[in-house]
Amino acid sequence: MPYRACAVSVLTALAPALMPPAASAQYPEHPIRVVLPYAPGAAGDIALRQIQPLLEKRLGQPVVVDYKTGAGGNIGMQDVARAKPDGYTLVLGAANNFVINQFLYRKLGFDPLTDLEPVGKLADVPAFVYVSADVPAADWTQFQAYARAQVGKLNYGSPGMGTTPHLSAYRLSKAMGANMTHIAYRGAAPAVQALLANEIQLYIGGYSIAAAYVPQGKVRALAVAAPQRFAALAGVPTAKEAGLPDAVQGNWWGFAAPKGAPADRIARFAEALHDVLGLPEVQQAYLASGFVPGQDSPAMFGAAWREEAKQWEAVVHESGVVLDN
């Protein structure tokens, strides 16, 4: 056999082995299950639904949402942590599921920092600092003075113990020396109703509250915890501009896979997610809903959540809050 023909024959025989794993695997070959550890209608659910058709088109397979609620999201997160690490089961969790709950619950049953693989951030949800319209304060400086003059008499609300709104407001109250009382509600909706009724004077939450009630003068937005002003509510200063202490942090939603999921499959999903979130129409839709699209890699996302976990561990221990599943 001539040398050229022999070389071609050898290369042909070796071709499958020389192909990169992503090319040979053809992932995904069947639907991808995304566990959402909260009830339908949560911010992450809304953000995912807005891009779901586009994500499916790029992946070439359905993305099926599986709601597994309970225990502050822990049930759904644990389901994925224990799932087969084949890239076909992912979780879409909130910040507390990745960086807070492991320090908050006595017996979590898993550690998100060691039992999950980062895939990518879906969206940031910048936190606005809201006060009741009945509070005599038009800006943060005035509210701080009012709260200090009313030490121990004011309330702040949250959608639940140990959530980012709870711990952020706790830190804010402590920084002011206001000794405000925490009232936990079963979700954001009743907490917002309490703010409207002036049962609580302070609440930290997403843009949707502002969109619904700020134009009507029913609540006031004093600041937004974000690097820059939120375009849909450009008149509200950033926390830094308003002079708030470095205490308030927004929520975010991100994807993760069971530990050991193939890196090429994680990269494939992350690439599709990155492409979809970069589309102008998606960015406009997210802005209208109060979201900032994530645009990081799996490695960047994982590094960010590990760094943030250190901060929340200290806050949880300082607050003394401990929960049982």
mmCIF file of C-alpha atoms in Angstrom:
data_model
loop_
_atom_site.group_PDB
_atom_site.id
_atom_site.type_symbol
_atom_site.label_atom_id
_atom_site.label_comp_id
_atom_site.label_asym_id
_atom_site.label_seq_id
_atom_site.Cartn_x
_atom_site.Cartn_y
_atom_site.Cartn_z
ATOM 1 C CA MET A 1 0.000 0.000 0.000
ATOM 2 C CA PRO A 2 1.436 3.434 -0.925
ATOM 3 C CA TYR A 3 2.538 5.636 1.993
ATOM 4 C CA ARG A 4 -0.161 8.277 1.281
ATOM 5 C CA ALA A 5 -2.957 5.688 1.181
ATOM 6 C CA CYS A 6 -1.673 4.101 4.373
ATOM 7 C CA ALA A 7 -1.580 7.450 6.171
ATOM 8 C CA VAL A 8 -5.127 8.261 5.080
ATOM 9 C CA SER A 9 -6.283 4.829 6.224
ATOM 10 C CA VAL A 10 -4.705 5.288 9.667
ATOM 11 C CA LEU A 11 -6.159 8.771 10.091
ATOM 12 C CA THR A 12 -9.586 7.520 9.070
ATOM 13 C CA ALA A 13 -9.416 4.751 11.640
ATOM 14 C CA LEU A 14 -8.292 7.150 14.364
ATOM 15 C CA ALA A 15 -10.779 9.923 13.522
ATOM 16 C CA PRO A 16 -13.430 8.958 16.105
ATOM 17 C CA ALA A 17 -10.819 8.882 18.868
ATOM 18 C CA LEU A 18 -9.359 12.221 17.786
ATOM 19 C CA MET A 19 -12.720 13.986 17.863
ATOM 20 C CA PRO A 20 -13.290 16.213 20.908
ATOM 21 C CA PRO A 21 -15.738 14.755 23.451
ATOM 22 C CA ALA A 22 -18.336 17.466 22.830
ATOM 23 C CA ALA A 23 -18.439 16.653 19.136
ATOM 24 C CA SER A 24 -18.796 12.907 19.603
ATOM 25 C CA ALA A 25 -21.260 13.062 22.473
ATOM 26 C CA GLN A 26 -23.858 15.120 20.554
ATOM 27 C CA TYR A 27 -25.253 16.437 23.824
ATOM 28 C CA PRO A 28 -28.122 16.781 24.421
ATOM 29 C CA GLU A 29 -29.763 13.728 22.880
ATOM 30 C CA HIS A 30 -32.967 13.930 24.951
ATOM 31 C CA PRO A 31 -34.800 16.508 27.137
ATOM 32 C CA ILE A 32 -32.988 18.260 29.974
ATOM 33 C CA ARG A 33 -34.754 18.406 33.341
ATOM 34 C CA VAL A 34 -34.354 21.637 35.288
ATOM 35 C CA VAL A 35 -35.424 21.355 38.915
ATOM 36 C CA LEU A 36 -36.797 24.593 40.317
ATOM 37 C CA PRO A 37 -36.966 24.324 44.123
ATOM 38 C CA TYR A 38 -39.789 26.845 44.474
ATOM 39 C CA ALA A 39 -43.416 27.127 43.441
ATOM 40 C CA PRO A 40 -44.349 28.431 39.974
ATOM 41 C CA GLY A 41 -44.175 32.196 39.738
ATOM 42 C CA ALA A 42 -40.895 32.702 41.604
ATOM 43 C CA ALA A 43 -38.502 35.200 40.036
ATOM 44 C CA GLY A 44 -36.279 32.430 38.681
ATOM 45 C CA ASP A 45 -39.272 30.728 37.121
ATOM 46 C CA ILE A 46 -40.293 33.942 35.373
ATOM 47 C CA ALA A 47 -36.761 34.568 34.119
ATOM 48 C CA LEU A 48 -36.408 31.010 32.798
ATOM 49 C CA ARG A 49 -39.794 31.022 31.077
ATOM 50 C CA GLN A 50 -38.801 34.151 29.178
ATOM 51 C CA ILE A 51 -35.868 32.392 27.514
ATOM 52 C CA GLN A 52 -37.034 28.776 27.530
ATOM 53 C CA PRO A 53 -38.066 28.590 23.833
ATOM 54 C CA LEU A 54 -34.818 30.236 22.715
ATOM 55 C CA LEU A 55 -32.751 27.938 24.908
ATOM 56 C CA GLU A 56 -34.546 24.872 23.559
ATOM 57 C CA LYS A 57 -33.953 26.025 19.987
ATOM 58 C CA ARG A 58 -30.209 26.313 20.561
ATOM 59 C CA LEU A 59 -29.937 23.027 22.422
ATOM 60 C CA GLY A 60 -32.213 21.162 20.045
ATOM 61 C CA GLN A 61 -34.074 19.500 22.920
ATOM 62 C CA PRO A 62 -36.877 20.434 25.359
ATOM 63 C CA VAL A 63 -35.969 21.998 28.695
ATOM 64 C CA VAL A 64 -38.485 20.587 31.170
ATOM 65 C CA VAL A 65 -39.102 22.470 34.424
ATOM 66 C CA ASP A 66 -39.700 20.241 37.454
ATOM 67 C CA TYR A 67 -40.987 22.072 40.546
ATOM 68 C CA LYS A 68 -39.787 20.508 43.798
ATOM 69 C CA THR A 69 -40.661 22.846 46.623
ATOM 70 C CA GLY A 70 -40.096 22.892 50.358
ATOM 71 C CA ALA A 71 -37.632 23.669 53.148
ATOM 72 C CA GLY A 72 -36.421 26.944 51.672
ATOM 73 C CA GLY A 73 -35.512 25.263 48.399
ATOM 74 C CA ASN A 74 -33.470 22.531 50.082
ATOM 75 C CA ILE A 75 -35.625 19.635 48.855
ATOM 76 C CA GLY A 76 -35.161 20.454 45.194
ATOM 77 C CA MET A 77 -31.478 21.236 45.613
ATOM 78 C CA GLN A 78 -30.863 17.920 47.368
ATOM 79 C CA ASP A 79 -32.719 16.079 44.604
ATOM 80 C CA VAL A 80 -30.210 17.395 42.073
ATOM 81 C CA ALA A 81 -27.186 16.922 44.326
ATOM 82 C CA ARG A 82 -28.090 13.218 44.464
ATOM 83 C CA ALA A 83 -29.070 12.870 40.794
ATOM 84 C CA LYS A 84 -27.086 11.020 38.144
ATOM 85 C CA PRO A 85 -24.283 13.366 36.994
ATOM 86 C CA ASP A 86 -24.934 13.043 33.284
ATOM 87 C CA GLY A 87 -25.749 16.653 32.405
ATOM 88 C CA TYR A 88 -29.455 15.936 31.936
ATOM 89 C CA THR A 89 -30.527 17.082 35.416
ATOM 90 C CA LEU A 90 -29.835 20.654 36.493
ATOM 91 C CA VAL A 91 -31.125 22.892 39.245
ATOM 92 C CA LEU A 92 -32.084 26.539 38.960
ATOM 93 C CA GLY A 93 -31.589 27.897 42.456
ATOM 94 C CA ALA A 94 -31.548 31.298 44.149
ATOM 95 C CA ALA A 95 -28.591 32.838 45.948
ATOM 96 C CA ASN A 96 -29.608 31.466 49.344
ATOM 97 C CA ASN A 97 -29.620 27.914 47.978
ATOM 98 C CA PHE A 98 -25.962 28.174 47.003
ATOM 99 C CA VAL A 99 -24.379 30.506 49.547
ATOM 100 C CA ILE A 100 -26.587 30.813 52.654
ATOM 101 C CA ASN A 101 -28.628 27.720 53.511
ATOM 102 C CA GLN A 102 -25.641 25.502 54.299
ATOM 103 C CA PHE A 103 -24.832 27.840 57.189
ATOM 104 C CA LEU A 104 -28.456 28.395 58.216
ATOM 105 C CA TYR A 105 -29.909 24.881 58.517
ATOM 106 C CA ARG A 106 -28.830 22.380 61.141
ATOM 107 C CA LYS A 107 -29.067 19.355 58.835
ATOM 108 C CA LEU A 108 -29.019 20.306 55.182
ATOM 109 C CA GLY A 109 -28.054 16.851 53.910
ATOM 110 C CA PHE A 110 -25.664 18.183 51.247
ATOM 111 C CA ASP A 111 -23.175 20.988 50.673
ATOM 112 C CA PRO A 112 -23.771 23.043 47.525
ATOM 113 C CA LEU A 113 -20.123 24.076 47.445
ATOM 114 C CA THR A 114 -18.909 20.476 47.164
ATOM 115 C CA ASP A 115 -21.897 18.512 45.819
ATOM 116 C CA LEU A 116 -22.801 20.700 42.843
ATOM 117 C CA GLU A 117 -21.021 21.859 39.686
ATOM 118 C CA PRO A 118 -21.536 25.514 38.652
ATOM 119 C CA VAL A 119 -23.071 25.991 35.204
ATOM 120 C CA GLY A 120 -23.924 29.668 34.934
ATOM 121 C CA LYS A 121 -25.904 32.578 36.307
ATOM 122 C CA LEU A 122 -29.324 33.148 34.799
ATOM 123 C CA ALA A 123 -29.987 36.601 36.218
ATOM 124 C CA ASP A 124 -29.253 39.072 38.959
ATOM 125 C CA VAL A 125 -32.213 40.612 40.765
ATOM 126 C CA PRO A 126 -30.988 43.970 42.111
ATOM 127 C CA ALA A 127 -32.312 44.731 45.593
ATOM 128 C CA PHE A 128 -34.207 47.979 46.152
ATOM 129 C CA VAL A 129 -34.528 49.457 49.631
ATOM 130 C CA TYR A 130 -38.183 50.365 50.100
ATOM 131 C CA VAL A 131 -39.907 52.257 52.881
ATOM 132 C CA SER A 132 -43.585 52.727 53.610
ATOM 133 C CA ALA A 133 -45.171 55.869 52.212
ATOM 134 C CA ASP A 134 -46.191 56.703 55.789
ATOM 135 C CA VAL A 135 -42.548 57.022 56.852
ATOM 136 C CA PRO A 136 -41.454 60.698 56.931
ATOM 137 C CA ALA A 137 -38.340 60.182 54.814
ATOM 138 C CA ALA A 138 -37.701 61.073 51.190
ATOM 139 C CA ASP A 139 -34.153 59.696 51.053
ATOM 140 C CA TRP A 140 -31.799 57.402 52.944
ATOM 141 C CA THR A 141 -30.295 60.143 55.107
ATOM 142 C CA GLN A 142 -33.743 61.145 56.350
ATOM 143 C CA PHE A 143 -34.780 57.545 56.957
ATOM 144 C CA GLN A 144 -31.624 56.809 58.913
ATOM 145 C CA ALA A 145 -32.231 59.809 61.143
ATOM 146 C CA TYR A 146 -35.858 58.770 61.623
ATOM 147 C CA ALA A 147 -34.945 55.160 62.456
ATOM 148 C CA ARG A 148 -32.343 56.264 64.989
ATOM 149 C CA ALA A 149 -34.903 58.543 66.621
ATOM 150 C CA GLN A 150 -37.301 55.599 66.825
ATOM 151 C CA VAL A 151 -34.869 52.977 68.142
ATOM 152 C CA GLY A 152 -36.615 49.660 68.727
ATOM 153 C CA LYS A 153 -39.972 50.919 67.435
ATOM 154 C CA LEU A 154 -39.737 50.166 63.709
ATOM 155 C CA ASN A 155 -40.170 46.876 61.832
ATOM 156 C CA TYR A 156 -38.628 45.406 58.729
ATOM 157 C CA GLY A 157 -40.121 42.502 56.818
ATOM 158 C CA SER A 158 -38.842 39.643 54.716
ATOM 159 C CA PRO A 159 -40.211 36.760 52.621
ATOM 160 C CA GLY A 160 -38.773 34.304 55.158
ATOM 161 C CA MET A 161 -36.116 33.665 57.782
ATOM 162 C CA GLY A 162 -32.603 33.498 56.410
ATOM 163 C CA THR A 163 -33.446 34.925 52.986
ATOM 164 C CA THR A 164 -31.234 37.586 51.437
ATOM 165 C CA PRO A 165 -33.843 40.317 52.168
ATOM 166 C CA HIS A 166 -33.923 39.238 55.822
ATOM 167 C CA LEU A 167 -30.173 39.135 56.338
ATOM 168 C CA SER A 168 -29.570 42.326 54.348
ATOM 169 C CA ALA A 169 -32.167 44.248 56.371
ATOM 170 C CA TYR A 170 -30.719 42.799 59.575
ATOM 171 C CA ARG A 171 -27.291 44.127 58.628
ATOM 172 C CA LEU A 172 -28.764 47.485 57.639
ATOM 173 C CA SER A 173 -30.635 47.867 60.922
ATOM 174 C CA LYS A 174 -27.538 46.951 62.888
ATOM 175 C CA ALA A 175 -25.359 49.389 60.938
ATOM 176 C CA MET A 176 -27.838 52.175 61.725
ATOM 177 C CA GLY A 177 -28.156 51.216 65.367
ATOM 178 C CA ALA A 178 -31.932 51.216 64.859
ATOM 179 C CA ASN A 179 -32.691 47.870 66.542
ATOM 180 C CA MET A 180 -35.576 47.228 64.150
ATOM 181 C CA THR A 181 -37.773 44.174 64.680
ATOM 182 C CA HIS A 182 -37.828 41.475 62.000
ATOM 183 C CA ILE A 183 -41.168 40.108 60.846
ATOM 184 C CA ALA A 184 -40.995 37.068 58.555
ATOM 185 C CA TYR A 185 -43.823 36.471 56.099
ATOM 186 C CA ARG A 186 -44.673 33.480 53.933
ATOM 187 C CA GLY A 187 -43.302 34.933 50.738
ATOM 188 C CA ALA A 188 -42.823 38.343 49.162
ATOM 189 C CA ALA A 189 -46.488 39.127 48.414
ATOM 190 C CA PRO A 190 -47.711 39.282 52.053
ATOM 191 C CA ALA A 191 -44.559 41.186 53.046
ATOM 192 C CA VAL A 192 -45.278 43.826 50.423
ATOM 193 C CA GLN A 193 -48.877 44.092 51.616
ATOM 194 C CA ALA A 194 -47.532 44.686 55.121
ATOM 195 C CA LEU A 195 -45.320 47.473 53.762
ATOM 196 C CA LEU A 196 -48.316 49.068 52.055
ATOM 197 C CA ALA A 197 -50.239 48.927 55.340
ATOM 198 C CA ASN A 198 -47.244 50.354 57.275
ATOM 199 C CA GLU A 199 -47.106 47.235 59.457
ATOM 200 C CA ILE A 200 -43.444 47.188 58.449
ATOM 201 C CA GLN A 201 -41.508 50.306 57.578
ATOM 202 C CA LEU A 202 -38.641 48.776 55.598
ATOM 203 C CA TYR A 203 -38.508 46.036 52.983
ATOM 204 C CA ILE A 204 -35.752 44.964 50.612
ATOM 205 C CA GLY A 205 -36.947 43.448 47.344
ATOM 206 C CA GLY A 206 -36.852 43.440 43.556
ATOM 207 C CA TYR A 207 -37.934 45.920 40.921
ATOM 208 C CA SER A 208 -41.451 44.495 40.521
ATOM 209 C CA ILE A 209 -42.505 46.184 43.760
ATOM 210 C CA ALA A 210 -41.275 49.527 42.479
ATOM 211 C CA ALA A 211 -42.941 49.076 39.117
ATOM 212 C CA ALA A 212 -46.281 48.422 40.782
ATOM 213 C CA TYR A 213 -46.309 50.860 43.698
ATOM 214 C CA VAL A 214 -43.662 53.587 43.430
ATOM 215 C CA PRO A 215 -45.426 55.459 40.586
ATOM 216 C CA GLN A 216 -48.591 55.474 42.700
ATOM 217 C CA GLY A 217 -46.736 56.893 45.691
ATOM 218 C CA LYS A 218 -47.631 53.884 47.855
ATOM 219 C CA VAL A 219 -44.007 53.058 48.690
ATOM 220 C CA ARG A 220 -40.709 54.871 48.251
ATOM 221 C CA ALA A 221 -37.543 53.389 46.775
ATOM 222 C CA LEU A 222 -34.552 54.949 48.543
ATOM 223 C CA ALA A 223 -31.719 53.070 46.822
ATOM 224 C CA VAL A 224 -30.797 50.076 44.708
ATOM 225 C CA ALA A 225 -27.957 47.729 45.654
ATOM 226 C CA ALA A 226 -26.238 47.567 42.278
ATOM 227 C CA PRO A 227 -23.014 48.872 40.698
ATOM 228 C CA GLN A 228 -25.065 51.281 38.586
ATOM 229 C CA ARG A 229 -28.578 52.669 38.553
ATOM 230 C CA PHE A 230 -31.315 50.439 37.245
ATOM 231 C CA ALA A 231 -32.347 51.835 33.868
ATOM 232 C CA ALA A 232 -36.081 51.281 34.379
ATOM 233 C CA LEU A 233 -35.983 53.362 37.565
ATOM 234 C CA ALA A 234 -33.099 55.705 36.851
ATOM 235 C CA GLY A 235 -34.169 58.242 39.467
ATOM 236 C CA VAL A 236 -33.317 55.876 42.321
ATOM 237 C CA PRO A 237 -29.668 56.223 43.433
ATOM 238 C CA THR A 238 -27.348 53.289 43.932
ATOM 239 C CA ALA A 239 -26.648 52.256 47.521
ATOM 240 C CA LYS A 240 -23.228 53.881 47.271
ATOM 241 C CA GLU A 241 -24.664 57.128 45.928
ATOM 242 C CA ALA A 242 -27.304 57.169 48.666
ATOM 243 C CA GLY A 243 -24.701 56.659 51.391
ATOM 244 C CA LEU A 244 -25.951 53.259 52.571
ATOM 245 C CA PRO A 245 -23.500 51.058 54.471
ATOM 246 C CA ASP A 246 -22.195 48.032 52.578
ATOM 247 C CA ALA A 247 -24.928 45.753 53.897
ATOM 248 C CA VAL A 248 -27.526 45.163 51.201
ATOM 249 C CA GLN A 249 -27.082 42.483 48.552
ATOM 250 C CA GLY A 250 -29.431 41.543 45.756
ATOM 251 C CA ASN A 251 -30.664 38.096 44.894
ATOM 252 C CA TRP A 252 -29.585 36.044 41.900
ATOM 253 C CA TRP A 253 -30.549 32.812 40.163
ATOM 254 C CA GLY A 254 -28.176 30.304 38.657
ATOM 255 C CA PHE A 255 -27.861 26.819 37.201
ATOM 256 C CA ALA A 256 -25.874 23.963 38.697
ATOM 257 C CA ALA A 257 -25.403 20.260 37.965
ATOM 258 C CA PRO A 258 -24.609 17.283 40.193
ATOM 259 C CA LYS A 259 -20.942 16.941 41.090
ATOM 260 C CA GLY A 260 -19.097 14.983 38.433
ATOM 261 C CA ALA A 261 -21.278 16.033 35.487
ATOM 262 C CA PRO A 262 -19.206 15.956 32.259
ATOM 263 C CA ALA A 263 -17.398 19.242 31.701
ATOM 264 C CA ASP A 264 -18.175 19.286 27.976
ATOM 265 C CA ARG A 265 -21.908 18.967 28.659
ATOM 266 C CA ILE A 266 -21.824 21.737 31.234
ATOM 267 C CA ALA A 267 -19.942 23.877 28.722
ATOM 268 C CA ARG A 268 -22.521 23.139 26.016
ATOM 269 C CA PHE A 269 -25.452 24.231 28.193
ATOM 270 C CA ALA A 270 -23.526 27.252 29.467
ATOM 271 C CA GLU A 271 -22.692 28.313 25.908
ATOM 272 C CA ALA A 272 -26.346 28.134 24.845
ATOM 273 C CA LEU A 273 -27.387 30.063 27.961
ATOM 274 C CA HIS A 274 -24.740 32.737 27.342
ATOM 275 C CA ASP A 275 -25.840 33.175 23.718
ATOM 276 C CA VAL A 276 -29.515 33.511 24.610
ATOM 277 C CA LEU A 277 -28.920 35.968 27.442
ATOM 278 C CA GLY A 278 -26.860 38.133 25.093
ATOM 279 C CA LEU A 279 -29.761 38.699 22.675
ATOM 280 C CA PRO A 280 -31.046 42.323 22.668
ATOM 281 C CA GLU A 281 -34.678 41.206 22.890
ATOM 282 C CA VAL A 282 -33.902 39.083 25.963
ATOM 283 C CA GLN A 283 -32.025 41.920 27.632
ATOM 284 C CA GLN A 284 -34.950 44.280 27.040
ATOM 285 C CA ALA A 285 -37.457 41.750 28.402
ATOM 286 C CA TYR A 286 -35.306 41.145 31.467
ATOM 287 C CA LEU A 287 -34.970 44.853 32.135
ATOM 288 C CA ALA A 288 -38.756 45.224 32.071
ATOM 289 C CA SER A 289 -39.023 42.423 34.650
ATOM 290 C CA GLY A 290 -36.290 43.741 36.926
ATOM 291 C CA PHE A 291 -33.589 41.267 35.920
ATOM 292 C CA VAL A 292 -30.001 41.719 34.780
ATOM 293 C CA PRO A 293 -28.925 38.844 32.490
ATOM 294 C CA GLY A 294 -25.995 36.738 33.662
ATOM 295 C CA GLN A 295 -23.032 36.630 31.278
ATOM 296 C CA ASP A 296 -20.421 34.545 33.062
ATOM 297 C CA SER A 297 -18.696 31.216 32.455
ATOM 298 C CA PRO A 298 -19.095 28.155 34.711
ATOM 299 C CA ALA A 299 -15.703 28.867 36.278
ATOM 300 C CA MET A 300 -16.514 32.542 36.917
ATOM 301 C CA PHE A 301 -19.899 31.635 38.374
ATOM 302 C CA GLY A 302 -18.401 29.028 40.699
ATOM 303 C CA ALA A 303 -15.669 31.389 41.911
ATOM 304 C CA ALA A 304 -18.226 34.128 42.601
ATOM 305 C CA TRP A 305 -20.545 31.904 44.601
ATOM 306 C CA ARG A 306 -17.693 30.521 46.712
ATOM 307 C CA GLU A 307 -16.507 34.029 47.527
ATOM 308 C CA GLU A 308 -20.017 35.188 48.396
ATOM 309 C CA ALA A 309 -20.541 32.137 50.633
ATOM 310 C CA LYS A 310 -17.726 33.357 52.903
ATOM 311 C CA GLN A 311 -19.510 36.669 53.408
ATOM 312 C CA TRP A 312 -22.879 35.097 54.201
ATOM 313 C CA GLU A 313 -21.361 32.545 56.567
ATOM 314 C CA ALA A 314 -20.136 35.384 58.751
ATOM 315 C CA VAL A 315 -23.498 37.200 58.576
ATOM 316 C CA VAL A 316 -25.520 34.086 59.468
ATOM 317 C CA HIS A 317 -23.303 33.289 62.436
ATOM 318 C CA GLU A 318 -23.487 36.891 63.610
ATOM 319 C CA SER A 319 -27.275 36.963 63.324
ATOM 320 C CA GLY A 320 -27.648 33.780 65.372
ATOM 321 C CA VAL A 321 -30.399 32.474 63.078
ATOM 322 C CA VAL A 322 -30.551 28.668 62.920
ATOM 323 C CA LEU A 323 -33.301 26.716 61.173
ATOM 324 C CA ASP A 324 -34.454 23.108 61.015
ATOM 325 C CA ASN A 325 -35.624 21.516 57.778
#
